[in-house]
Amino acid sequence: MSHPTTRQARTTARRLRRAEALLLEAERALHDLPDHHCPRDLLERIRIHNAARTPALPKGDTPA
């Protein structure tokens, strides 16, 4: 198995940061919905994921 290039690692890190930002935004948006419109199971899963996640790599860092 080949190791990712620096460019691939940066792209992956950027995508992970974007995905984490989208999940945080989704949590806020779902929380703001009226109770009868909020998919509670989805909101709960997003909250669990957000609480358990490790911070994204700082911009410019690459995974080891």
Short mmCIF file of C-alpha atoms in Angstrom, two decimals:
data_model
loop_
_atom_site.label_atom_id
_atom_site.label_comp_id
_atom_site.label_asym_id
_atom_site.label_seq_id
_atom_site.Cartn_x
_atom_site.Cartn_y
_atom_site.Cartn_z
CA MET A 1 0.00 0.00 0.00
CA SER A 2 1.45 3.35 -0.99
CA HIS A 3 1.62 6.32 1.33
CA PRO A 4 -0.42 9.38 0.40
CA THR A 5 1.47 12.24 -1.16
CA THR A 6 1.65 15.55 0.62
CA ARG A 7 -0.93 16.95 -1.78
CA GLN A 8 -3.30 14.04 -1.12
CA ALA A 9 -2.82 14.43 2.62
CA ARG A 10 -3.62 18.15 2.44
CA THR A 11 -6.70 17.44 0.34
CA THR A 12 -7.86 14.78 2.79
CA ALA A 13 -7.28 17.07 5.78
CA ARG A 14 -9.19 19.90 4.06
CA ARG A 15 -12.10 17.56 3.30
CA LEU A 16 -12.19 16.34 6.90
CA ARG A 17 -12.26 19.92 8.21
CA ARG A 18 -15.09 20.76 5.79
CA ALA A 19 -17.07 17.65 6.80
CA GLU A 20 -16.68 18.53 10.48
CA ALA A 21 -17.81 22.10 9.81
CA LEU A 22 -20.87 20.82 7.92
CA LEU A 23 -21.79 18.49 10.79
CA LEU A 24 -21.56 21.36 13.28
CA GLU A 25 -23.70 23.52 11.00
CA ALA A 26 -26.24 20.69 10.58
CA GLU A 27 -26.46 20.27 14.35
CA ARG A 28 -27.22 23.97 14.79
CA ALA A 29 -29.78 24.00 11.96
CA LEU A 30 -31.59 20.87 13.19
CA HIS A 31 -31.63 22.20 16.74
CA ASP A 32 -33.34 25.39 15.52
CA LEU A 33 -36.18 23.50 13.82
CA PRO A 34 -39.54 23.19 15.57
CA ASP A 35 -39.83 19.88 17.42
CA HIS A 36 -42.37 18.46 14.98
CA HIS A 37 -39.97 19.07 12.04
CA CYS A 38 -36.74 17.94 13.69
CA PRO A 39 -35.47 14.43 12.86
CA ARG A 40 -34.52 13.63 16.47
CA ASP A 41 -32.60 10.44 15.68
CA LEU A 42 -30.42 12.21 13.12
CA LEU A 43 -29.80 15.13 15.46
CA GLU A 44 -28.82 12.76 18.27
CA ARG A 45 -26.37 10.85 16.02
CA ILE A 46 -24.78 14.11 14.86
CA ARG A 47 -24.45 15.28 18.47
CA ILE A 48 -22.82 11.99 19.49
CA HIS A 49 -20.40 12.23 16.56
CA ASN A 50 -19.55 15.87 17.25
CA ALA A 51 -18.96 15.15 20.95
CA ALA A 52 -16.68 12.19 20.22
CA ARG A 53 -14.70 13.60 17.33
CA THR A 54 -11.06 14.54 17.54
CA PRO A 55 -10.20 18.04 16.41
CA ALA A 56 -9.38 18.49 12.75
CA LEU A 57 -5.77 18.98 11.82
CA PRO A 58 -4.70 22.61 11.85
CA LYS A 59 -4.42 24.10 8.38
CA GLY A 60 -1.12 23.10 6.83
CA ASP A 61 -0.60 19.97 8.94
CA THR A 62 -0.78 16.54 7.38
CA PRO A 63 -1.72 13.22 8.99
CA ALA A 64 1.21 11.03 10.03
#
